[in-house]
XYZ file of N, CA and C in Angstrom:
603
model
N -143.869 -191.709 -4.844
C -143.227 -190.614 -5.742
C -142.443 -191.598 -6.807
N -142.003 -192.693 -6.339
C -140.892 -193.266 -7.350
C -141.944 -193.773 -8.431
N -143.098 -194.516 -8.220
C -143.863 -195.025 -9.142
C -144.450 -193.941 -10.150
N -144.866 -192.756 -9.561
C -145.345 -191.618 -10.401
C -144.155 -191.244 -11.232
N -143.064 -190.978 -10.964
C -142.041 -190.651 -11.723
C -141.481 -191.868 -12.703
N -141.643 -192.857 -12.409
C -141.458 -194.104 -13.515
C -142.375 -193.978 -14.395
N -143.646 -193.881 -14.084
C -144.936 -193.606 -14.943
C -144.822 -192.748 -15.908
N -144.050 -191.520 -15.413
C -143.950 -190.591 -16.358
C -142.629 -190.546 -17.267
N -141.811 -191.898 -17.110
C -140.863 -192.084 -18.058
C -139.149 -191.643 -17.689
N -139.460 -191.487 -16.181
C -137.993 -191.181 -15.815
C -137.277 -192.541 -15.617
N -136.184 -192.657 -16.285
C -135.382 -194.080 -16.493
C -134.822 -194.171 -15.163
N -134.328 -193.367 -14.514
C -133.825 -193.835 -13.123
C -134.740 -194.410 -12.142
N -136.045 -193.554 -12.157
C -136.804 -194.029 -11.337
C -137.491 -195.497 -11.889
N -137.577 -195.754 -13.332
C -137.922 -197.091 -13.508
C -137.085 -198.368 -12.904
N -135.640 -197.943 -13.238
C -134.663 -198.786 -12.715
C -134.854 -198.937 -10.967
N -134.866 -197.945 -10.515
C -135.201 -198.166 -8.802
C -136.385 -199.057 -8.514
N -137.645 -198.564 -9.171
C -138.750 -199.432 -8.985
C -138.468 -200.820 -9.360
N -137.899 -200.970 -10.562
C -137.681 -202.715 -10.861
C -136.803 -203.180 -9.860
N -135.743 -202.626 -9.284
C -135.086 -203.285 -8.136
C -135.822 -203.645 -6.814
N -136.892 -202.670 -6.586
C -137.830 -203.022 -5.373
C -138.728 -204.155 -5.587
N -139.094 -204.124 -7.067
C -139.916 -205.270 -7.333
C -139.203 -206.516 -7.388
N -138.064 -206.563 -7.828
C -137.062 -207.884 -7.866
C -136.682 -208.344 -6.519
N -136.779 -207.508 -5.482
C -136.248 -208.139 -4.356
C -137.180 -207.699 -3.063
N -138.171 -207.060 -3.285
C -139.178 -206.432 -2.273
C -138.389 -205.590 -1.693
N -139.362 -204.639 -1.315
C -138.771 -203.280 -0.679
C -140.076 -202.728 -0.105
N -140.110 -202.791 1.437
C -141.092 -202.207 2.285
C -142.522 -202.849 1.877
N -143.425 -201.869 1.380
C -144.821 -202.166 1.054
C -144.935 -202.842 -0.568
N -143.580 -202.993 -1.149
C -143.791 -203.472 -2.489
C -143.128 -204.759 -2.397
N -144.249 -205.865 -2.727
C -143.715 -207.227 -2.841
C -142.848 -207.567 -4.062
N -142.164 -208.647 -3.661
C -141.218 -209.153 -4.771
C -142.330 -209.651 -6.011
N -142.102 -209.107 -7.128
C -142.648 -209.428 -8.351
C -141.901 -209.538 -9.516
N -141.354 -210.454 -9.958
C -140.528 -210.665 -11.018
C -140.837 -210.012 -12.367
N -141.947 -210.312 -12.758
C -142.631 -209.879 -13.938
C -142.538 -208.155 -13.943
N -142.993 -207.537 -12.663
C -142.854 -206.095 -12.608
C -141.616 -205.652 -12.549
N -140.654 -206.454 -12.116
C -139.312 -206.152 -11.998
C -138.872 -205.802 -13.609
N -138.975 -206.934 -14.493
C -138.554 -207.004 -15.761
C -139.394 -205.802 -16.552
N -140.721 -205.564 -16.324
C -141.201 -204.789 -16.860
C -140.565 -203.331 -16.946
N -140.426 -202.808 -15.576
C -139.700 -201.543 -15.510
C -138.212 -201.384 -15.985
N -137.510 -202.430 -15.625
C -136.173 -202.393 -16.097
C -136.416 -202.292 -17.850
N -136.939 -203.016 -18.512
C -136.894 -203.017 -20.046
C -137.308 -201.769 -20.542
N -138.498 -201.083 -19.583
C -138.712 -199.706 -20.141
C -137.789 -198.615 -20.005
N -136.821 -199.035 -18.893
C -135.649 -197.935 -18.597
C -134.473 -198.476 -19.779
N -134.529 -199.586 -19.971
C -133.278 -200.136 -20.850
C -133.514 -199.664 -22.368
N -134.967 -199.730 -22.895
C -135.216 -199.037 -23.900
C -135.111 -197.443 -24.115
N -134.839 -196.882 -22.994
C -134.201 -195.407 -23.054
C -132.824 -195.244 -23.308
N -132.148 -196.493 -23.487
C -130.768 -196.404 -23.251
C -129.956 -196.343 -21.952
N -130.547 -196.558 -21.020
C -130.315 -196.608 -19.634
C -129.335 -197.704 -19.277
N -127.937 -197.434 -19.213
C -127.057 -198.621 -19.206
C -127.209 -199.535 -17.942
N -127.298 -198.901 -16.600
C -127.603 -199.909 -15.736
C -128.859 -200.725 -15.746
N -129.895 -200.242 -16.463
C -131.006 -201.131 -16.631
C -130.886 -202.168 -17.793
N -130.073 -201.676 -18.704
C -129.615 -202.994 -19.766
C -128.885 -204.020 -18.898
N -127.916 -203.356 -18.074
C -127.232 -204.374 -17.263
C -128.150 -205.383 -16.472
N -129.296 -204.760 -16.018
C -130.204 -205.700 -15.103
C -130.835 -206.462 -16.355
N -131.207 -206.211 -17.228
C -131.780 -207.079 -18.175
C -130.579 -208.214 -18.609
N -129.419 -207.891 -18.869
C -128.660 -208.752 -19.200
C -128.316 -209.863 -18.074
N -128.399 -209.414 -16.800
C -128.092 -210.214 -15.637
C -129.377 -211.247 -15.495
N -130.614 -210.752 -15.568
C -131.714 -211.666 -15.624
C -131.969 -212.715 -16.529
N -131.433 -212.346 -17.831
C -131.367 -213.529 -19.003
C -130.262 -214.403 -18.635
N -129.091 -213.760 -18.296
C -127.838 -214.772 -18.015
C -128.227 -215.764 -16.998
N -128.884 -215.452 -16.001
C -129.134 -216.451 -14.764
C -130.525 -216.971 -14.655
N -131.272 -216.498 -15.657
C -132.757 -216.985 -15.579
C -133.681 -216.488 -14.339
N -133.416 -215.101 -14.017
C -133.838 -214.620 -12.766
C -134.928 -213.844 -13.135
N -135.813 -213.686 -11.880
C -136.914 -212.655 -11.968
C -137.923 -213.075 -13.083
N -138.246 -214.661 -13.249
C -139.363 -214.968 -13.803
C -139.053 -215.178 -15.313
N -137.848 -214.961 -16.012
C -137.569 -215.137 -17.366
C -136.778 -216.458 -17.461
N -136.703 -217.170 -18.493
C -136.024 -218.245 -19.084
C -134.490 -217.981 -19.194
N -133.671 -218.640 -18.838
C -132.203 -218.364 -18.994
C -131.800 -218.438 -20.590
N -131.347 -217.336 -20.983
C -131.176 -217.031 -22.448
C -129.766 -216.233 -22.586
N -128.708 -216.835 -22.729
C -127.365 -216.144 -22.710
C -127.205 -215.108 -23.931
N -127.896 -215.628 -25.031
C -127.741 -214.795 -26.103
C -128.233 -213.570 -25.979
N -129.563 -213.340 -25.466
C -130.223 -212.155 -25.177
C -129.397 -211.363 -23.940
N -128.895 -212.192 -23.034
C -128.093 -211.619 -21.975
C -126.871 -210.820 -22.741
N -126.087 -211.527 -23.617
C -125.172 -210.723 -24.217
C -125.473 -209.448 -24.944
N -126.645 -209.508 -25.690
C -127.024 -208.357 -26.444
C -127.325 -207.383 -25.672
N -127.999 -207.522 -24.435
C -128.277 -206.425 -23.632
C -126.917 -205.625 -22.878
N -125.832 -206.757 -22.624
C -124.628 -206.336 -22.160
C -123.724 -205.571 -23.145
N -124.066 -206.005 -24.470
C -123.164 -205.248 -25.489
C -123.790 -203.820 -25.764
N -124.975 -203.790 -25.554
C -125.579 -202.292 -25.554
C -124.914 -201.415 -24.550
N -124.921 -201.771 -23.280
C -124.342 -201.001 -22.316
C -122.791 -200.939 -22.287
N -122.138 -201.868 -22.983
C -120.848 -201.796 -22.714
C -120.172 -200.918 -23.971
N -120.845 -201.258 -25.226
C -119.995 -200.536 -26.268
C -120.804 -199.108 -26.533
N -122.026 -198.917 -26.369
C -122.642 -197.569 -26.328
C -122.522 -196.584 -25.223
N -122.195 -197.203 -24.061
C -122.102 -196.289 -22.758
C -120.908 -196.761 -22.014
N -120.239 -197.504 -22.523
C -118.852 -197.582 -21.800
C -119.195 -198.194 -20.284
N -120.125 -198.874 -20.267
C -120.765 -199.141 -18.847
C -119.833 -200.327 -18.280
N -118.950 -200.026 -17.194
C -117.617 -201.040 -16.837
C -118.292 -202.335 -16.402
N -119.492 -202.207 -15.517
C -120.234 -203.687 -15.192
C -120.600 -204.622 -16.305
N -121.282 -204.174 -17.342
C -121.539 -204.681 -18.479
C -120.247 -205.450 -19.147
N -119.160 -204.461 -19.268
C -117.948 -205.093 -20.043
C -117.239 -206.129 -18.893
N -117.602 -206.185 -17.819
C -116.880 -207.138 -16.938
C -117.715 -208.559 -17.156
N -119.102 -208.199 -17.161
C -119.799 -209.380 -17.627
C -119.592 -210.092 -19.056
N -119.356 -209.008 -20.133
C -119.054 -209.582 -21.361
C -117.739 -210.559 -21.285
N -116.701 -209.916 -20.458
C -115.377 -210.859 -20.366
C -116.073 -212.449 -19.903
N -116.772 -212.310 -18.900
C -117.082 -213.532 -18.414
C -117.887 -214.444 -19.318
N -118.868 -213.861 -20.185
C -119.616 -214.531 -21.225
C -118.441 -215.040 -22.437
N -117.538 -214.342 -22.517
C -116.571 -214.847 -23.620
C -115.497 -215.838 -23.005
N -115.399 -215.677 -21.768
C -114.662 -216.810 -20.892
C -115.338 -218.071 -20.902
N -116.493 -218.103 -20.306
C -117.303 -219.451 -20.438
C -117.832 -219.705 -21.742
N -117.863 -218.983 -22.554
C -118.627 -219.211 -23.768
C -120.217 -219.273 -23.630
N -120.864 -218.358 -22.934
C -122.102 -218.156 -22.557
C -122.581 -217.128 -23.760
N -123.702 -217.434 -24.683
C -124.107 -216.733 -25.676
C -123.280 -216.280 -26.863
N -121.974 -216.726 -26.904
C -120.946 -216.460 -27.625
C -120.007 -217.408 -27.692
N -119.268 -217.614 -28.827
C -118.031 -218.586 -28.873
C -116.905 -218.164 -27.867
N -116.675 -219.116 -26.968
C -115.395 -218.953 -26.157
C -114.368 -218.332 -26.631
N -113.631 -217.218 -26.283
C -112.701 -216.325 -26.616
C -111.796 -215.816 -25.424
N -110.841 -216.308 -25.014
C -109.900 -215.809 -23.969
C -109.432 -214.496 -24.417
N -109.058 -214.158 -25.427
C -108.434 -212.761 -25.733
C -109.401 -211.888 -25.626
N -110.993 -212.052 -26.140
C -111.553 -211.096 -26.122
C -112.150 -210.822 -24.471
N -112.129 -211.913 -23.780
C -112.511 -211.837 -22.397
C -111.699 -211.086 -21.680
N -110.496 -211.349 -21.703
C -109.434 -210.490 -21.107
C -109.328 -208.992 -21.644
N -109.692 -208.893 -22.903
C -109.777 -207.400 -23.404
C -111.132 -206.770 -22.574
N -112.102 -207.192 -22.578
C -113.217 -206.632 -21.994
C -113.024 -206.497 -20.417
N -112.355 -207.235 -19.767
C -112.018 -207.115 -18.347
C -110.815 -206.069 -18.265
N -109.956 -205.860 -19.007
C -108.882 -204.860 -19.104
C -109.741 -203.415 -19.455
N -110.698 -203.632 -20.250
C -111.511 -202.439 -20.446
C -112.010 -201.662 -19.159
N -112.764 -202.695 -18.362
C -113.494 -202.458 -17.286
C -112.452 -202.173 -16.005
N -111.430 -202.768 -16.084
C -110.452 -202.428 -15.129
C -109.964 -200.964 -15.082
N -109.523 -200.358 -16.323
C -109.118 -199.234 -16.645
C -110.216 -198.005 -15.998
N -111.370 -198.465 -15.980
C -112.523 -197.736 -15.355
C -112.715 -197.862 -13.950
N -111.777 -198.817 -13.218
C -111.828 -198.918 -11.856
C -112.746 -200.033 -11.428
N -113.106 -200.680 -12.140
C -114.195 -202.092 -11.818
C -113.419 -202.890 -10.780
N -113.563 -203.097 -9.732
C -112.621 -203.896 -8.796
C -112.670 -205.411 -9.094
N -113.948 -205.972 -9.518
C -113.679 -207.577 -9.922
C -113.120 -207.772 -11.313
N -113.024 -206.790 -12.202
C -112.324 -206.912 -13.486
C -110.747 -206.769 -13.137
N -110.488 -205.714 -12.215
C -109.140 -205.601 -11.791
C -108.650 -206.820 -11.309
N -109.399 -207.420 -10.665
C -108.912 -208.658 -9.856
C -108.628 -209.734 -11.124
N -109.601 -210.054 -11.795
C -109.241 -210.945 -13.225
C -107.957 -210.474 -13.972
N -107.826 -209.436 -14.141
C -106.497 -209.074 -14.777
C -105.293 -209.183 -13.997
N -105.379 -208.916 -12.883
C -104.064 -209.118 -11.914
C -103.931 -210.749 -11.810
N -104.816 -211.588 -11.615
C -104.743 -212.858 -11.579
C -104.188 -213.610 -12.816
N -104.512 -213.261 -13.743
C -103.937 -213.613 -15.115
C -102.460 -213.183 -15.372
N -102.388 -211.822 -15.014
C -100.905 -211.363 -15.052
C -99.716 -212.077 -13.999
N -100.403 -212.327 -13.071
C -99.683 -212.891 -11.994
C -99.264 -214.571 -12.362
N -100.414 -215.070 -13.103
C -100.176 -216.493 -13.552
C -98.993 -216.419 -14.940
N -99.289 -215.648 -15.709
C -98.410 -215.388 -16.979
C -97.146 -215.353 -16.239
N -96.762 -214.549 -15.478
C -95.448 -214.240 -14.892
C -94.900 -215.462 -14.224
N -95.638 -216.138 -13.549
C -95.382 -217.578 -13.025
C -95.040 -218.478 -13.911
N -95.686 -218.743 -15.240
C -95.560 -219.533 -16.045
C -94.238 -219.207 -16.923
N -93.952 -218.004 -17.049
C -92.725 -217.505 -17.936
C -91.429 -217.843 -16.804
N -91.517 -217.788 -15.593
C -90.501 -218.182 -14.801
C -90.340 -219.564 -14.548
N -91.299 -220.302 -14.647
C -91.342 -222.001 -14.583
C -90.953 -222.787 -15.805
N -91.298 -222.026 -16.809
C -90.824 -222.684 -18.284
C -89.283 -223.248 -18.375
N -88.473 -222.229 -18.137
C -87.132 -222.505 -18.422
C -86.678 -223.664 -17.551
N -86.972 -223.782 -16.426
C -86.623 -224.914 -15.329
C -87.331 -225.931 -15.855
N -88.583 -226.108 -15.932
C -89.284 -227.258 -16.624
C -88.627 -227.654 -17.964
N -88.346 -226.783 -18.897
C -87.625 -227.268 -20.117
C -86.440 -227.866 -19.685
N -85.493 -227.519 -18.801
C -84.116 -228.146 -18.559
C -84.453 -229.319 -18.031
N -85.428 -229.571 -16.984
C -85.772 -230.981 -16.387
C -86.052 -231.912 -17.599
N -86.897 -231.419 -18.629
C -87.402 -232.298 -19.669
C -86.261 -232.575 -20.590
N -85.260 -231.757 -21.037
C -84.137 -231.887 -21.757
C -83.317 -232.936 -21.104
N -83.042 -232.915 -19.857
C -82.335 -234.027 -18.977
C -82.879 -235.317 -19.177
N -84.044 -235.232 -18.863
C -84.932 -236.531 -18.792
C -84.820 -237.009 -20.353
N -85.254 -236.388 -21.354
C -85.136 -236.854 -22.684
C -83.673 -237.313 -23.094
N -82.698 -236.589 -22.471
C -81.471 -237.146 -22.798
C -81.119 -238.369 -22.322
N -81.682 -238.730 -20.926
C -81.472 -239.992 -20.014
C -82.039 -240.953 -20.906
N -83.421 -240.753 -21.574
C -84.077 -241.802 -22.333
C -83.177 -242.172 -23.434
N -82.731 -241.276 -24.277
C -82.009 -241.569 -25.338
C -80.967 -242.570 -25.019
N -80.105 -242.164 -24.025
C -78.835 -242.967 -23.482
C -79.355 -244.490 -23.481
N -80.481 -244.554 -22.793
C -81.001 -245.650 -22.393
C -81.438 -246.363 -23.885
N -81.777 -245.891 -24.734
C -82.262 -246.249 -25.865
C -80.869 -246.785 -26.831
N -79.822 -245.833 -26.494
C -78.383 -246.507 -27.161
C -78.236 -247.601 -26.717
N -78.344 -247.750 -25.179
C -77.726 -249.328 -24.722
C -78.492 -250.424 -25.343
N -79.594 -250.086 -26.185
C -80.288 -251.187 -26.609
C -80.260 -251.220 -28.086
N -78.908 -251.237 -28.489
C -78.286 -251.297 -29.886
C -79.037 -250.527 -30.957
N -79.231 -249.202 -30.436
C -79.743 -247.999 -31.345
C -78.405 -246.747 -31.208
N -77.350 -247.269 -31.393
C -75.903 -246.259 -31.252
C -76.067 -244.940 -32.027
N -76.796 -244.834 -33.136
C -76.977 -243.870 -33.960
C -77.830 -242.556 -33.765
N -79.043 -243.192 -32.759
C -80.183 -242.231 -32.347
C -79.836 -240.972 -32.083
N -79.029 -240.563 -31.078
C -78.530 -239.409 -30.664
C -78.020 -238.446 -31.947
N -77.013 -239.154 -32.608
C -76.454 -238.260 -33.423
C -77.314 -238.107 -34.724
N -78.429 -238.984 -34.964
C -79.406 -238.409 -35.934
C -80.270 -237.598 -35.533
N -80.695 -237.381 -34.400
C -81.637 -236.167 -33.892
C -80.931 -234.876 -33.929
N -81.632 -233.915 -34.590
C -81.255 -232.409 -34.692
C -81.614 -231.870 -33.585
N -80.919 -230.521 -33.384
C -81.517 -229.732 -32.193
C -83.088 -229.292 -32.608
N -83.397 -229.320 -33.570
C -84.802 -229.064 -33.980
C -85.756 -230.052 -33.353
N -85.370 -231.448 -33.624
C -86.089 -232.590 -33.409
C -86.175 -232.865 -31.739
N -85.232 -232.251 -30.893
C -85.160 -232.340 -29.636
C -86.140 -231.418 -28.993
N -85.922 -230.017 -29.449
C -86.985 -229.058 -29.367
C -88.448 -229.535 -29.155
N -88.896 -230.263 -30.502
C -90.111 -230.425 -30.657
C -90.331 -231.560 -29.662
N -89.644 -232.660 -29.109
C -89.978 -233.550 -28.082
C -90.287 -232.654 -26.978
N -89.611 -231.744 -26.587
C -89.786 -231.096 -25.323
C -91.050 -230.321 -25.328
N -91.221 -229.806 -26.478
C -92.554 -228.716 -26.460
C -93.596 -229.699 -26.485
N -93.787 -230.950 -27.041
C -94.906 -231.756 -27.061
C -95.008 -232.254 -25.375
N -94.019 -232.432 -24.743
C -94.079 -232.773 -23.431
C -94.829 -231.746 -22.413
N -94.158 -230.531 -22.771
C -94.628 -229.296 -22.024
C -96.142 -229.185 -22.211
N -96.552 -229.506 -23.391
C -97.996 -229.288 -23.796
C -99.142 -230.355 -23.128
N -98.543 -231.460 -22.857
C -99.421 -232.627 -22.026
C -100.143 -231.990 -21.079
N -99.846 -231.082 -20.085
C -100.525 -230.893 -18.787
C -101.699 -229.904 -19.021
N -101.567 -229.237 -19.955
C -102.690 -228.436 -20.443
C -102.939 -227.276 -19.544
N -103.782 -226.401 -19.569
C -103.755 -225.192 -18.986
C -104.235 -225.343 -17.709
N -103.700 -224.428 -16.607
C -104.271 -224.523 -15.168
C -105.695 -224.127 -14.973
N -106.536 -224.791 -14.440
C -108.074 -224.169 -14.199
C -108.263 -222.588 -13.794
N -108.896 -222.139 -14.101
C -109.233 -220.711 -13.910
C -109.707 -220.500 -12.388
N -109.183 -219.650 -11.507
C -109.518 -219.362 -10.243
C -111.070 -219.195 -10.041
N -111.433 -219.868 -8.924
C -113.126 -219.487 -8.685
C -113.661 -218.275 -9.119
N -114.910 -218.050 -9.758
C -115.429 -216.744 -10.103
C -115.844 -216.047 -8.863
N -115.535 -214.573 -8.847
C -116.024 -213.873 -7.863
C -117.590 -214.128 -7.886
N -118.129 -213.549 -6.675
C -119.751 -213.457 -6.581
C -120.153 -212.797 -7.665
N -121.176 -213.139 -8.553
C -121.829 -212.345 -9.418
C -122.819 -211.529 -8.924
N -123.130 -210.292 -9.316
C -124.109 -209.627 -8.704
C -124.721 -208.530 -9.720
N -125.856 -208.008 -9.523
C -126.415 -207.054 -10.081
C -125.870 -205.505 -10.123
């Protein structure tokens, strides 16, 4: 019955039949080419979940297609922008975060995750929550770290004074000291991102 409905143009049936061919189901043997055939037919009818399935296949080179992140992004954008499909929005966030098929952009990555999170997408909510927690942690840690660096810089300047440079502290303006602190704080770079959640169709 599913095959008959799919042949008659039912997009939901086409998606389901594609899933059966992708992973095997009962008497239906796994066949990547058939999976992509039925997903594409549904996706071309503006069926958002099928567009996500196409995006997933191209993003990871699954079900018999070569990996092509540019095509993956194109399919995800259709579902995310035309249909506000939360799963596609989540994956666009990943693409912008990793620079897959698009230029890496953390601002856009977070924006897509926030959009998906507002629709209740659990993985996107986790991404947003972790970044908010990290930001709060960094905001609390920065004043302490700044104080430690100011003390360390002051001690260094005192040592320099003892080596026949008596005018150095007086010649340094508050702005110059702040610049030294900012440079020191920026040496460490950004903390690495937490491991990605399992990616799924």
